[in-house]
Amino acid sequence: MGVEKYAEKLDDYFERLEDGKAKKIKPSHVLRVISKLKKKAEKLNEEIEVTEKESKKDRLKRKVLIAREHIKRAELLLDKITPAVK
Amino acid sequence: MKKYSLPVAIGVLIVGFWLSPDFQQIAAGVAIFLFGMLMLEDGFKLFGGGFLESILERATSTIPRSLGFGIVTTTILQSSSLVSVITISFLSAGLISLLAGVGIIFGANIGTTTGAWLVAGFGLKVNISTYAMPMLAISIILVFQKSKYLRGVGFALAGLGFLFLGIHHMKEGFDTFKDQFDLTRFAMTGLLGLVVYTAVGMTATVVMQSSHATMVLIITALAAGQISYENALALAIGANVGTTITAIIGSLTANFQGKRLALAHLIFNLLTAGVALVFISPLREAVDWISAGVGIPDNDFALKLAVFHTIFNSLGVVLMLPALRVLIRFLERTITEPELDLSKPKYLSEAVDEFPQTIEIALRKEVKHLYDNAVELITHGLNIHRHDLFATKDIAKTIAKSRTEIEFDIDEKYEHRIKTIYAAIVEFSTRAGSKNLPQDVMDRIYVLRDVAGQVVRAVKAVKHLRRNTSIYTSRSSGASSVLYNGLRTEIGRILAEVHRLDQADPDDRSQLWLDEEAAQVETDSVNSIRVVEELIREGRLEPDAATSFLNDSGYGYSAMRNLLGAARAYYIQPDSAMAEVERILALDEDEVEEVVSDVVSAESPTS
């Protein structure tokens, strides 16, 4: 799946960080966002379990997919900003 | 009265200067002292960029905390007036409770006594100007630095330096003044002296707007032997009453809560002064006893005055604390909350203008107020009841059932509940722009102003929709009813999703939740055109009705985009690093569709 826009946003962030126009993202910041997204995905899954209407179920499933994609990208971001252990 | 006060004050000064050159030194000392207080205030504003305010918010959860906060901040800032003005500002912005506000004012009254100790214990004992000079010299280097924190430290240091210099000049002035004039000739004893000097202390504080400056003046005059100890006690009591004027002036532009706090301040200080005047003799004895106990010489009246100042302010707090809740009830009864007028801004007032944090928070709350009004107009405009919408598990079904037109004049409601508040928000944020606020605060203020703009545009779009929506959804009109109900459902879904975001725990929510909704809006927008074209081809929709719907759906999708844009900006993480994370992770419409179609194609069986 193409992540060009994600890469562009990341480049833009690092540029702004270098110019002192953005606040430095620490691993803890990303971890907090991941935790929020995981909680949301869990809640959506619970909602899917009790939903009967098919159209609503489909919509909720779409939301879960998006949340998972957010989490995936957040994990990539976490790798990118976490200093490598030598 | 007001127009004569300035010429009278200048006239008195000129006559004073003419009568005695040493009076110039005393007056200049007071001026330098007050200037120092202003610089100290500016320094803390810059240094903090909201730090004081954010502490205030956290440190006022209980009465002892509020009290402690009042003591500590007044000790640091050396100005109870400044602390009371900040407190009024925070109360008006709805950041702290009245109980916490009154607690801070009580604490400030104890904190202000540290000034007397500073002057009596330190200012008179050493050559204070020797400390002031290096402070001023270093401060000016810091003031010219780029970093706002260094500039803040520079201003605070300069403020302290000027305070010291002011004290020095007052001290010098009184020392030489006593050789020319003997002010003790005006000393009065007994009840008359008590009343007259209390009134003098009160007037001096009202004129100088600082009980601190009055106390310094009293202590330096007392140390120079220019006033009697007895009269100095009365002057100190008067200064405590006079200091409430700053809070009273500050409350004039505040809301009812700010006014309640100013009244609490006045009641507390009047009551404390009354008790001190009635029990002046036992208080004097207590001062002598404590002074002897801690080793203060019997003839060191300056230090004894500091002891007195501390005792009578602490006594006031001890007496008033048990009655705090009674006082709160009295304040709430005396100054009643005005009836809620949804057409007026609730949080924006000049009283919250002073501090970066209150400006931002008040604006944030006002934008939410505007949004709540907008939700009412949008839902009623589409003949839906908000409570039904937010409670249902099947939005489409609930909306399809809402077929009764809600009678109201949407244009009139728009004028009163949206436009007036939006105008106040624009005016307030423009005013904030001229206040030299930190750039990050200013950026967030402009974001909030833009959020308000998006909310207004959403309401305007729904205004255009209302007529046809009512026509086609109040009775069955075939395909048109289905189309308009679909549009109502989509708008309702966005409102419900934003409501869900708003109701979520702030630690759990993320504006990323809205990515899918935003993409869905774009997909639905394109699909709606296809659906209309198909209905025309099938002969189920007249071309006239089709064009009406296409126009209206344009308004509908515009409302949805504006509502989502507003919510995404409003609920972005307050921590700017977390907001950066969200910005990087956010998916646009194409990315959302790509994610969904990739998964669908991966799951579909290969032929």
XYZ file of C-alpha atoms in Angstrom:
693
model
C 0.000 0.000 0.000
C 1.285 3.438 -0.924
C 2.512 5.488 1.962
C 3.839 8.390 -0.128
C 1.684 10.992 1.568
C 2.729 9.678 4.962
C 6.389 9.943 3.919
C 5.792 13.482 2.635
C 4.220 14.511 5.929
C 7.121 12.964 7.804
C 9.667 14.844 5.666
C 7.746 18.055 6.179
C 7.758 17.478 9.943
C 11.527 16.850 10.067
C 12.122 19.985 7.987
C 10.017 22.082 10.343
C 11.740 20.462 13.315
C 15.106 21.476 11.914
C 13.879 25.051 11.441
C 12.666 25.073 15.041
C 9.044 25.418 13.885
C 7.811 22.074 15.219
C 7.939 20.459 18.636
C 10.047 17.318 18.933
C 8.027 14.130 18.985
C 9.171 11.684 21.657
C 8.397 7.945 21.604
C 6.045 8.513 24.576
C 3.898 10.833 22.438
C 3.486 8.199 19.728
C 2.829 5.473 22.288
C 0.026 7.553 23.799
C -1.592 7.997 20.387
C -1.231 4.261 19.676
C -2.904 3.464 22.993
C -5.843 5.765 22.135
C -6.218 4.192 18.712
C -6.095 0.657 20.097
C -8.790 1.524 22.633
C -10.942 2.961 19.863
C -10.457 -0.102 17.667
C -11.458 -2.332 20.600
C -14.601 -0.290 21.205
C -15.517 -0.438 17.533
C -15.085 -4.209 17.510
C -17.349 -4.482 20.543
C -19.911 -2.329 18.746
C -19.715 -4.535 15.659
C -20.484 -7.572 17.844
C -23.797 -6.111 18.984
C -24.805 -4.395 15.740
C -27.389 -6.141 13.613
C -27.871 -3.711 10.753
C -25.520 -4.768 7.957
C -24.883 -1.257 6.576
C -23.901 -0.020 10.026
C -21.701 -3.076 10.539
C -19.894 -2.340 7.252
C -19.347 1.236 8.256
C -17.934 0.212 11.631
C -15.642 -2.305 9.927
C -14.324 0.480 7.695
C -13.571 2.488 10.801
C -11.677 -0.441 12.328
C -9.602 -0.732 9.142
C -8.734 2.944 9.318
C -7.830 2.703 12.994
C -5.540 -0.252 12.203
C -3.870 1.748 9.435
C -3.333 4.614 11.864
C -1.763 2.192 14.340
C 0.461 0.717 11.613
C 1.697 4.155 10.611
C 2.155 5.151 14.246
C 4.382 2.102 14.750
C 6.432 3.070 11.698
C 6.751 6.567 13.143
C 7.808 5.113 16.470
C 10.589 3.128 14.757
C 11.681 6.228 12.901
C 12.017 8.425 15.971
C 13.301 5.837 18.437
C 17.084 6.056 18.645
C 18.702 2.793 17.548
C 20.317 0.751 20.342
C 23.982 0.316 19.526
C -15.037 63.648 40.748
C -12.957 61.508 38.403
C -11.966 64.429 36.179
C -10.631 66.416 39.159
C -8.600 63.600 40.669
C -5.695 63.809 38.211
C -5.113 67.595 38.457
C -5.541 67.402 42.247
C -2.965 64.588 42.516
C -0.472 66.453 40.319
C -1.178 69.689 42.220
C -0.512 68.015 45.574
C 2.759 66.605 44.273
C 3.899 69.980 42.908
C 3.075 71.755 46.180
C 4.876 68.989 48.048
C 7.954 69.322 45.822
C 7.939 73.065 46.336
C 7.673 72.766 50.098
C 10.351 70.128 50.449
C 12.959 68.684 48.087
C 13.039 65.580 50.303
C 9.394 64.991 49.569
C 10.529 64.552 45.951
C 12.752 61.717 47.075
C 9.902 60.011 48.932
C 7.475 60.489 46.007
C 10.103 59.236 43.540
C 10.709 56.262 45.841
C 6.998 55.385 45.721
C 6.976 55.838 41.922
C 10.043 53.627 41.456
C 8.516 51.023 43.784
C 5.260 50.958 41.798
C 7.212 50.845 38.537
C 9.106 47.859 39.924
C 5.815 46.106 40.642
C 4.664 46.686 37.056
C 7.926 45.269 35.725
C 7.662 42.270 38.026
C 4.163 41.658 36.668
C 5.315 41.996 33.037
C 8.234 39.709 33.765
C 6.045 36.959 35.157
C 3.650 37.266 32.237
C 6.508 36.852 29.763
C 8.423 34.354 31.805
C 5.369 32.230 32.238
C 3.654 32.447 28.897
C 0.820 30.973 30.901
C 2.795 29.151 33.583
C 1.169 31.004 36.451
C -2.223 30.317 34.982
C -1.623 26.635 34.438
C -0.425 26.281 38.038
C -3.490 28.189 39.203
C -5.740 25.727 37.459
C -4.085 22.739 39.123
C -3.411 24.240 42.517
C -6.930 25.224 43.454
C -8.703 21.903 43.764
C -9.180 22.178 47.554
C -9.538 25.088 49.997
C -6.139 24.529 51.698
C -4.530 24.360 48.245
C -6.218 27.572 47.155
C -5.135 29.238 50.374
C -1.562 28.012 49.932
C -1.580 29.120 46.330
C -2.692 32.618 47.338
C 0.081 32.811 49.944
C 2.846 31.539 47.652
C 1.951 33.541 44.538
C 1.499 36.774 46.476
C 4.840 36.194 48.177
C 6.529 35.648 44.805
C 4.736 38.415 42.932
C 4.747 40.779 45.924
C 1.322 42.028 44.909
C -1.972 40.823 46.322
C -3.738 43.141 43.878
C -2.188 41.359 40.906
C -3.128 37.965 42.331
C -6.720 39.107 42.908
C -6.969 40.465 39.346
C -5.613 37.168 37.949
C -8.088 35.269 40.112
C -11.018 37.374 38.865
C -9.839 36.779 35.332
C -9.738 33.011 35.879
C -13.068 32.972 37.603
C -14.644 34.900 34.742
C -13.173 32.437 32.261
C -14.810 29.624 34.234
C -11.476 28.006 35.068
C -11.803 27.926 38.831
C -14.705 27.824 41.256
C -15.833 30.746 43.394
C -14.805 28.762 46.479
C -11.273 28.360 45.113
C -11.205 32.043 44.148
C -12.164 33.167 47.649
C -9.561 30.771 49.083
C -6.886 32.398 46.922
C -7.943 35.885 48.046
C -7.690 34.801 51.696
C -4.236 33.372 51.014
C -3.191 36.525 49.169
C -4.004 38.526 52.294
C -1.508 36.443 54.253
C 1.027 36.444 51.402
C 0.978 40.210 51.233
C 2.356 40.405 54.778
C 5.697 39.092 53.522
C 6.237 42.537 51.972
C 6.231 44.152 55.400
C 8.803 41.608 56.599
C 10.921 42.203 53.521
C 11.080 45.927 54.164
C 11.212 45.893 57.956
C 13.563 42.942 58.275
C 15.789 43.475 55.293
C 15.184 46.803 53.540
C 15.845 48.910 56.613
C 18.659 46.855 58.062
C 21.027 46.822 55.104
C 21.850 49.261 52.338
C 19.324 47.801 49.971
C 20.408 49.940 46.997
C 23.689 48.027 46.836
C 21.602 44.977 45.834
C 19.394 46.978 43.489
C 22.194 48.325 41.289
C 23.716 45.013 40.115
C 20.208 43.591 39.703
C 19.236 46.430 37.368
C 22.490 46.229 35.418
C 22.155 42.469 34.852
C 18.441 42.711 34.138
C 18.865 45.100 31.225
C 21.154 42.625 29.445
C 18.515 39.916 29.880
C 15.682 42.202 28.746
C 17.362 42.609 25.347
C 17.662 38.856 24.761
C 15.638 37.074 22.080
C 14.346 34.280 24.311
C 11.085 35.273 25.959
C 12.045 33.346 29.099
C 15.304 35.281 29.486
C 13.409 38.521 28.854
C 10.902 37.438 31.485
C 13.674 36.820 34.015
C 15.161 40.196 33.038
C 11.908 42.049 33.684
C 11.338 40.218 36.979
C 14.882 40.987 38.128
C 14.530 44.622 37.064
C 11.209 44.736 38.905
C 12.834 43.478 42.081
C 15.723 45.907 41.591
C 13.307 48.824 41.255
C 11.373 47.650 44.326
C 14.620 47.768 46.306
C 15.599 51.112 44.817
C 12.168 52.543 45.614
C 12.451 51.390 49.230
C 15.927 52.944 49.427
C 14.678 56.332 48.183
C 11.694 56.314 50.525
C 13.998 55.502 53.424
C 16.499 58.225 52.469
C 13.683 60.701 51.893
C 12.171 60.157 55.320
C 15.572 60.255 57.016
C 16.289 63.767 55.713
C 12.647 64.872 55.714
C 12.471 64.502 59.478
C 15.111 67.218 59.879
C 12.799 69.751 58.174
C 9.340 68.637 59.165
C 8.164 66.841 62.197
C 5.165 64.835 61.040
C 4.705 63.475 64.542
C 3.058 66.832 65.283
C 0.077 65.392 63.441
C 0.064 62.241 65.515
C -3.280 61.517 67.106
C -4.036 59.267 69.963
C -7.140 57.415 71.018
C -10.164 56.539 68.941
C -9.908 59.645 66.737
C -6.330 58.780 65.755
C -7.408 55.241 64.979
C -10.266 56.343 62.719
C -8.391 59.198 60.987
C -5.248 57.186 60.273
C -7.253 54.171 59.095
C -8.961 56.521 56.620
C -5.577 57.969 55.577
C -4.124 54.465 55.008
C -7.172 53.509 52.986
C -7.037 56.668 50.826
C -3.290 56.320 50.211
C -3.799 52.724 49.023
C -6.718 53.673 46.777
C -4.569 56.413 45.190
C -1.472 54.218 44.762
C -3.503 51.057 43.985
C -1.076 49.101 46.125
C -1.260 48.225 49.803
C 2.308 47.077 49.421
C 3.511 50.557 48.524
C 1.500 51.996 51.412
C 2.995 49.482 53.838
C 6.517 50.300 52.679
C 5.768 53.986 53.089
C 4.368 53.392 56.581
C 7.308 51.254 57.673
C 9.950 53.650 56.337
C 8.158 56.632 57.922
C 7.860 54.696 61.171
C 11.541 53.719 61.107
C 12.446 57.365 60.562
C 10.292 58.296 63.553
C 7.921 60.389 61.439
C 4.767 58.641 62.567
C 3.847 57.080 65.840
C 3.590 53.306 66.208
C -0.066 53.597 67.175
C -0.906 55.596 64.052
C 1.136 53.193 61.911
C -1.070 50.333 63.104
C -4.177 52.247 62.016
C -2.568 53.096 58.676
C -1.830 49.395 58.085
C -5.466 48.505 58.822
C -6.621 51.213 56.392
C -4.233 49.950 53.701
C -5.870 46.534 53.942
C -9.273 48.015 53.235
C -7.992 50.285 50.456
C -6.381 47.409 48.588
C -9.797 45.982 47.680
C -10.226 48.835 45.195
C -8.069 47.030 42.615
C -10.274 43.948 42.722
C -13.401 46.117 42.593
C -12.101 47.938 39.496
C -11.028 44.601 37.990
C -14.488 43.149 38.557
C -16.272 45.955 36.697
C -15.538 44.247 33.391
C -15.885 40.740 34.808
C -18.965 38.541 34.831
C -21.118 37.845 37.904
C -18.512 35.462 39.345
C -15.793 38.110 39.179
C -18.116 40.554 40.926
C -18.841 38.003 43.643
C -15.129 37.568 44.247
C -14.542 41.315 44.497
C -17.365 41.511 47.035
C -15.809 38.620 48.994
C -12.512 40.491 49.031
C -14.215 43.648 50.310
C -16.194 41.777 52.987
C -13.101 39.903 54.170
C -10.927 42.996 54.398
C -13.645 45.157 56.006
C -14.377 42.470 58.574
C -10.698 41.931 59.327
C -10.188 45.672 59.666
C -13.238 45.922 61.949
C -11.969 43.140 64.203
C -8.482 44.698 64.277
C -9.880 48.123 65.211
C -12.131 46.748 67.950
C -9.425 44.534 69.409
C -6.537 46.892 68.810
C -5.351 46.797 72.440
C -5.215 42.986 72.808
C -3.638 42.818 69.353
C -0.929 45.246 70.448
C -0.288 43.132 73.474
C -0.121 40.014 71.321
C 2.392 41.764 69.058
C 4.542 42.728 72.063
C 4.350 39.203 73.435
C 5.246 37.535 70.124
C 7.971 40.113 69.399
C 9.546 39.491 72.783
C 9.267 35.761 72.175
C 11.107 35.861 68.859
C 13.705 38.367 70.062
C 12.520 41.537 68.328
C 13.756 44.551 70.341
C 10.993 46.486 72.051
C 11.872 49.672 70.179
C 12.026 48.068 66.696
C 8.600 49.341 65.689
C 9.101 48.536 62.012
C 9.440 44.820 62.721
C 6.648 44.996 65.272
C 4.416 46.500 62.602
C 5.267 43.561 60.344
C 4.266 41.239 63.195
C 1.006 43.163 63.615
C 0.287 43.048 59.870
C 0.813 39.275 59.848
C -1.254 38.663 62.981
C -4.273 40.654 61.935
C -4.372 39.239 58.399
C -3.927 35.694 59.675
C -6.590 36.352 62.305
C -8.956 37.433 59.546
C -8.366 34.170 57.701
C -8.790 32.102 60.874
C -12.076 33.884 61.619
C -13.428 33.688 58.089
C -12.405 30.164 57.078
C -15.099 28.373 59.121
C -17.671 30.711 57.588
C -16.366 30.282 54.048
C -19.333 28.301 52.750
C -21.767 30.712 54.428
C -19.928 33.547 52.698
C -20.199 31.750 49.344
C -23.955 31.290 49.831
C -24.298 34.972 50.740
C -22.357 35.996 47.624
C -24.489 33.753 45.430
C -27.663 35.223 46.901
C -26.474 38.830 46.693
C -25.073 38.715 43.168
C -27.328 36.333 41.296
C -26.357 34.601 38.112
C -28.037 36.368 35.198
C -30.480 34.254 33.261
C -28.705 32.348 30.560
C -29.034 34.234 27.303
C -27.919 31.956 24.501
C -27.621 34.903 22.156
C -24.834 36.510 24.163
C -21.215 35.467 24.522
C -20.820 33.629 27.818
C -17.088 33.631 28.389
C -15.619 36.559 26.500
C -15.183 39.623 28.663
C -12.486 42.211 29.130
C -11.640 40.605 32.475
C -10.216 37.547 30.732
C -8.173 39.706 28.367
C -5.193 40.011 30.666
C -3.560 36.593 30.580
C -2.668 34.335 27.637
C -4.142 31.211 29.182
C -7.474 32.819 30.113
C -7.785 34.346 26.652
C -7.307 30.984 25.000
C -9.503 29.031 27.400
C -12.337 31.574 27.364
C -12.233 31.624 23.567
C -12.238 27.835 23.458
C -15.306 27.696 25.676
C -17.058 30.384 23.641
C -16.415 28.490 20.397
C -17.983 25.427 22.052
C -20.931 27.597 23.091
C -21.278 28.708 19.458
C -21.057 25.084 18.299
C -23.774 23.984 20.752
C -26.060 26.736 19.462
C -25.177 25.707 15.909
C -26.066 22.054 16.578
C -29.469 23.150 17.843
C -30.087 25.226 14.716
C -28.792 22.559 12.336
C -30.827 19.724 13.860
C -33.992 21.802 14.184
C -33.364 23.167 10.696
C -33.469 19.568 9.476
C -36.496 18.811 11.716
C -34.542 16.495 14.005
C -34.362 16.601 17.798
C -30.775 16.533 19.112
C -31.551 14.248 22.016
C -33.134 11.646 19.736
C -30.187 11.872 17.367
C -27.557 11.424 20.057
C -29.421 8.629 21.827
C -30.364 6.441 18.865
C -28.473 3.377 17.669
C -30.023 3.645 14.215
C -29.643 7.182 12.930
C -31.245 6.531 9.531
C -34.359 5.050 11.103
C -34.717 7.829 13.695
C -34.321 10.509 11.046
C -36.754 8.864 8.651
C -39.289 8.925 11.490
C -38.708 12.651 12.183
C -41.277 13.976 9.754
C -42.863 16.798 11.717
C -41.596 20.234 10.851
C -40.075 22.045 13.837
C -41.591 25.513 13.706
C -39.071 28.291 14.204
C -37.581 31.220 12.326
C -34.137 29.973 11.319
C -33.021 33.397 10.016
C -33.941 35.098 13.260
C -32.231 32.360 15.320
C -29.160 32.585 13.096
C -28.918 36.336 13.690
C -29.286 36.018 17.454
C -27.589 32.781 18.385
C -24.877 32.468 15.795
C -23.979 35.775 14.266
C -23.728 37.764 17.516
C -21.487 35.165 19.163
C -19.366 34.791 16.035
C -18.935 38.580 15.875
C -17.837 38.582 19.532
C -15.351 35.764 18.817
C -13.857 37.622 15.847
C -13.641 40.843 17.851
C -12.094 39.079 20.851
C -9.467 37.223 18.807
C -8.577 40.396 16.916
C -8.153 42.167 20.246
C -5.953 39.291 21.439
C -3.828 39.764 18.306
C -2.803 43.210 19.513
C -1.620 41.938 22.893
C 1.794 40.638 21.992
C 0.929 37.128 23.136
C 3.344 34.214 22.655
C 3.264 32.957 19.054
C 2.009 29.463 19.964
C -0.921 30.936 21.917
C -1.717 33.294 19.023
C -1.644 30.402 16.545
C -4.151 28.465 18.640
C -6.366 31.551 18.981
C -6.504 31.965 15.203
C -7.280 28.257 14.801
C -10.221 28.692 17.198
C -11.425 31.752 15.278
C -11.317 29.696 12.062
C -13.204 26.869 13.773
C -15.945 29.378 14.616
C -15.990 30.454 10.957
C -16.485 26.848 9.832
C -19.307 26.339 12.334
C -21.047 29.462 11.016
C -20.666 28.285 7.410
C -22.200 24.926 8.335
C -25.257 26.668 9.807
C -25.565 28.901 6.749
C -25.485 25.862 4.481
C -28.268 24.192 6.477
C -30.329 27.412 6.290
C -30.367 26.968 2.499
C -31.404 23.341 2.851
C -34.231 23.817 5.279
C -37.098 24.724 2.939
C -36.813 21.782 0.559
C -35.884 19.357 3.335
C -39.096 20.250 5.148
C -41.159 19.920 1.971
C -39.773 16.538 0.951
C -39.423 14.876 4.329
C -42.670 15.917 6.026
C -44.669 13.877 3.505
C -43.838 11.010 1.193
C -42.587 12.340 -2.119
C -41.046 9.231 -3.589
C -37.408 9.387 -4.603
C -37.012 12.997 -3.391
C -37.958 11.985 0.143
C -35.433 9.151 0.049
C -32.709 11.528 -1.192
C -33.418 14.243 1.383
C -33.669 11.722 4.195
C -30.321 10.318 3.087
C -28.796 13.778 3.215
C -30.302 14.445 6.651
C -28.935 11.098 7.840
C -25.426 11.908 6.658
C -25.432 15.291 8.402
C -26.925 13.670 11.501
C -24.191 11.026 11.455
C -21.472 13.685 11.424
C -23.136 15.531 14.314
C -23.419 12.288 16.276
C -19.784 11.426 15.614
C -18.600 14.862 16.769
C -20.835 14.505 19.824
C -19.224 11.158 20.578
C -15.792 12.749 20.290
C -16.850 15.551 22.614
C -18.240 13.166 25.218
C -15.156 10.922 25.189
C -12.561 11.162 27.928
C -10.029 13.794 26.718
C -7.247 11.298 27.484
C -8.802 8.758 25.134
C -10.072 10.817 22.239
C -8.325 11.619 18.994
C -9.404 13.688 16.037
C -8.098 10.789 13.883
C -11.452 9.143 14.622
C -12.946 11.508 12.066
C -10.712 10.453 9.150
C -13.135 7.782 8.001
C -16.107 10.148 8.279
C -14.338 12.765 6.189
C -13.543 10.228 3.478
C -17.104 8.906 3.582
C -18.450 12.421 2.999
C -16.397 12.741 -0.165
C -17.450 9.286 -1.414
C -21.121 9.997 -0.656
C -20.865 13.371 -2.351
C -19.695 11.749 -5.610
C -22.135 8.858 -5.285
C -25.113 11.161 -4.750
C -24.621 12.628 -8.233
C -24.561 9.127 -9.738
C -27.697 8.138 -7.817
C -29.546 11.231 -9.043
C -28.490 10.584 -12.634
C -29.743 7.014 -12.398
C -33.066 8.124 -10.893
C -33.554 10.585 -13.762
C -32.737 7.884 -16.306
C -35.228 5.534 -14.668
C -37.855 8.296 -14.714
C -38.256 8.201 -10.938
C -37.062 11.787 -10.436
C -38.134 14.887 -12.339
C -35.222 16.987 -13.670
C -36.494 20.028 -11.680
C -36.506 18.084 -8.439
C -33.115 16.610 -9.355
C -31.475 20.014 -9.825
C -33.015 21.230 -6.568
C -31.575 18.236 -4.771
C -28.154 18.588 -6.380
C -28.036 22.224 -5.246
C -29.185 21.268 -1.773
C -26.814 18.328 -1.490
C -24.002 20.774 -2.345
C -25.045 22.775 0.722
C -25.374 19.587 2.745
C -21.890 18.324 1.951
C -20.497 21.806 2.544
C -22.107 21.729 6.022
C -20.600 18.284 6.684
C -17.113 19.325 5.537
C -17.248 22.444 7.692
C -18.471 20.528 10.733
C -15.718 17.939 10.350
C -13.063 20.585 9.700
C -14.175 22.479 12.803
C -14.170 19.344 14.964
C -10.759 18.195 13.719
C -9.212 21.560 14.526
C -11.069 21.947 17.825
C -10.249 18.518 19.198
C -6.634 18.432 18.062
C -4.295 17.435 20.884
C -3.474 20.371 23.168
C 0.106 19.099 23.443
C 1.780 20.324 20.279
C 4.033 17.232 19.919
C 0.981 14.945 20.134
C -0.759 17.197 17.595
C 2.238 16.695 15.293
C 1.827 12.918 15.636
C -1.856 13.198 14.699
C -1.036 15.391 11.698
C 1.478 12.843 10.413
C -0.896 9.919 10.908
C -4.006 11.588 9.469
C -5.368 9.923 6.324
C -7.017 11.873 3.555
C -9.944 10.660 1.476
C -7.768 8.892 -1.143
C -5.719 7.128 1.495
C -8.845 5.941 3.317
C -10.304 4.566 0.087
C -6.963 2.922 -0.722
C -6.864 1.223 2.687
C -10.435 -0.032 2.346
C -10.101 -1.242 -1.254
C -6.768 -2.984 -0.515
C -8.359 -4.943 2.304
C -11.463 -5.741 0.269
C -9.399 -7.013 -2.676
C -7.167 -9.041 -0.351
C -10.225 -10.680 1.219
C -12.111 -11.402 -2.041
C -11.635 -14.933 -3.404
C -9.346 -15.184 -6.432
C -10.985 -16.592 -9.542
